[in-house]
Amino acid sequence: MNITKENIDALNAVVKVDIVADDYQEKVTKVLTDYRKKADIPGFRKGHVPMGMVKKQYGKSVMIDEVNKLLQDSLNKFITEEKLDILGNPLPRVQDDFNWDADTFSFEFELGLAPEFDVDLKGKNKVIQYNIVATDDLLDEEVKNLQTRYGKVSSLDEATLEANVTGTFVNEEHEINKKATFLVKDLKGKKNEKKVVGAKVGDVIELDTKKLFEDDNKLQYILGVSQDVAKDLNTTVTLTIEEITKTEPADLDKELFDKLFTDGSVSTATELREKIKEDAEKQFQQQADQQLLNAVTEHLIENTKFDLPASFLQKWLQTAGEKELTTEEALAEYEKSEKGLRYQLIEGKIMKDNDIKLEYQELVDYAKGFIRTQMAQFGNMNPEEKELDDIAGRILQNQEEAQKLQSQLISQKLMTFFKENMKFKTKEVSYEDFIKEVYK
């Protein structure tokens, strides 16, 4: 057997594999001998079927099978030994004059080669790193929410601006029939307020859905419709009032603090605000880090220039999936996935050049940390180590879950690396401004 490689250009190559009878004959003979021992053919005792008959019946199919096995094994071995960094899989070239009755065979495969490039982490255009702070307004709002949540609820005879109204919203045309509670002062416009203020239990009120609430997203929740429907909904709903209450906010005292923090870590209003600020900014940091990783990804894709074997990859995409794609479908798929492929190559290059690795034990520990957090949410603050090990083992046996956790951990490692090795343009913003700037 002889294997040779011819470079077409820096990104494309052809590998030729020449196979002669001596390369496969021994294995073919062994398989046919086993067939002969097991063959059950009328007129012959088991194991005594003439070899000529076995060859005639099975010889060609066995030979084709063994040649294909040899071909695949030798091609994979060649790629590994030659340290070829390929994209996709080798594509066999169609040979119109190929003949399985010959003694020797020649096969050709097209290869798409990964490009060589350098990654510049010190580009001129710096990425923005957001530092999201919890503003006094946000803290005021959160303290107010906590006071309301733990406040004393009392019934009212009629609705006021400060009242909570519970009722059922109905519109048959749009299949709306939803019981919900809302705060009267959350309504938008004097017209709507006027309809509700003074209403009593049992009253039926007609309300226009367009701009019904100050917060546009509230309509989606209150009426139980999708975001798309809520966005364009312009109709009338009837509200049948079933309950009217008022909440007296809880005092900022020891009783409230002990309900919120059973460990006694908060004993004053100032400490409460500090705790809220600390917890909020921890959550903000996660969002800021995700945004930073997204921004770095876009920055690296835009500033790391290299060519790809586009024609090869489009051809490979035609047969890579369960369903064969047309040329036009493969082109569309390539254009959709090109950006992701580019970052995959950049990420691999960064990890290789900087010896960023992921050990299995790291993945296990990460999975256990994830499980510990989940269990804490359900009140189990101190799970046993063996229980964590067992659950982590089961999760990592699921290939899809294991890949998801692996991807998250790699992102964490890369985020740490980028923070240590790239210079960012820092910007301090409120959460509201962060949302406006990043998500437009």
C-alpha angles and dihedrals in degrees: 000000000000127000123190134173127212119193112221091185138323092294105033134056140166123221118202120201119194115195124188129193093260089062095063109014097090093054092045091053092049092051092047090049089055090048090052091053092051101033115121106199122163112253095028133083114244109272094017101083110131112259090229091061092047090050092048093050102038108009101097097044091047091048092050091048093050093045091052091049091049091046094052094045094047093046092051091046091050092050090049096045093046089047092230112179101212134180119223116344132306111277117218115229114233113241113198094196096048113138125193090195091070122099095227130042136199122202128185128200130190116223129199108211125211112246124246115236145143127240117225110205093178100065122163095243106069122213118238115246111199123215105198115203129194105240125213090252091055092048091048090052094048093048089050091050091052091049090050094046092053096034129116115267121212132176122251129205092220138011122270131181089265094047129113110226121201118193148127121271115208135186115155096194092060094034092243116160109146134149112214144155125229139171111248093224089058088070115104121236135012091263093064093040090053091054094053104034108089094019119134137211109288095028117131115215131186115222132183112234096211108101091347095151134038088234108057092204090060091071090062092054097041096049097035095235132134123268092250092052093045091051095061101024111131110165143100126270129190118229118203107197114224104166138013120195141162126214119217105208115244116251118253093247141123092278091060094040092053091050091051098041113026092182090068093241092136123054105151138047089246092054089048091055091047091051092048090048092049094049093043094050091049088058091043089053091059090054092044091051092050090050090048092051090050091049093048090049092053091044093052094046091050096045102038107080123197138133126245129209088253099170092050093048092049090051091047092050090058091069103021098090134058090264121051112239129218119240090259093048091049091051091051091048091049093051089049094050102034095092092051091048091051092053091045089057093045091049091049091049092051092048093047096045093047098038093241105167137173115220120201092238089055088055091049092050091047091050090049091051090051091049092047090055092049092049092048089058088061094048100264099125099164112037117178117259093237091055090051091048092051094048092045090051092053093047093050091051086065103083095205093050092044091052091049092052091043091053091050092050093048089051089053092050092048091047089055090047093049092049090052097044108032131066115226135193102242121215127183113213142160117253090252092054091045090057092047094049100041101036097029 
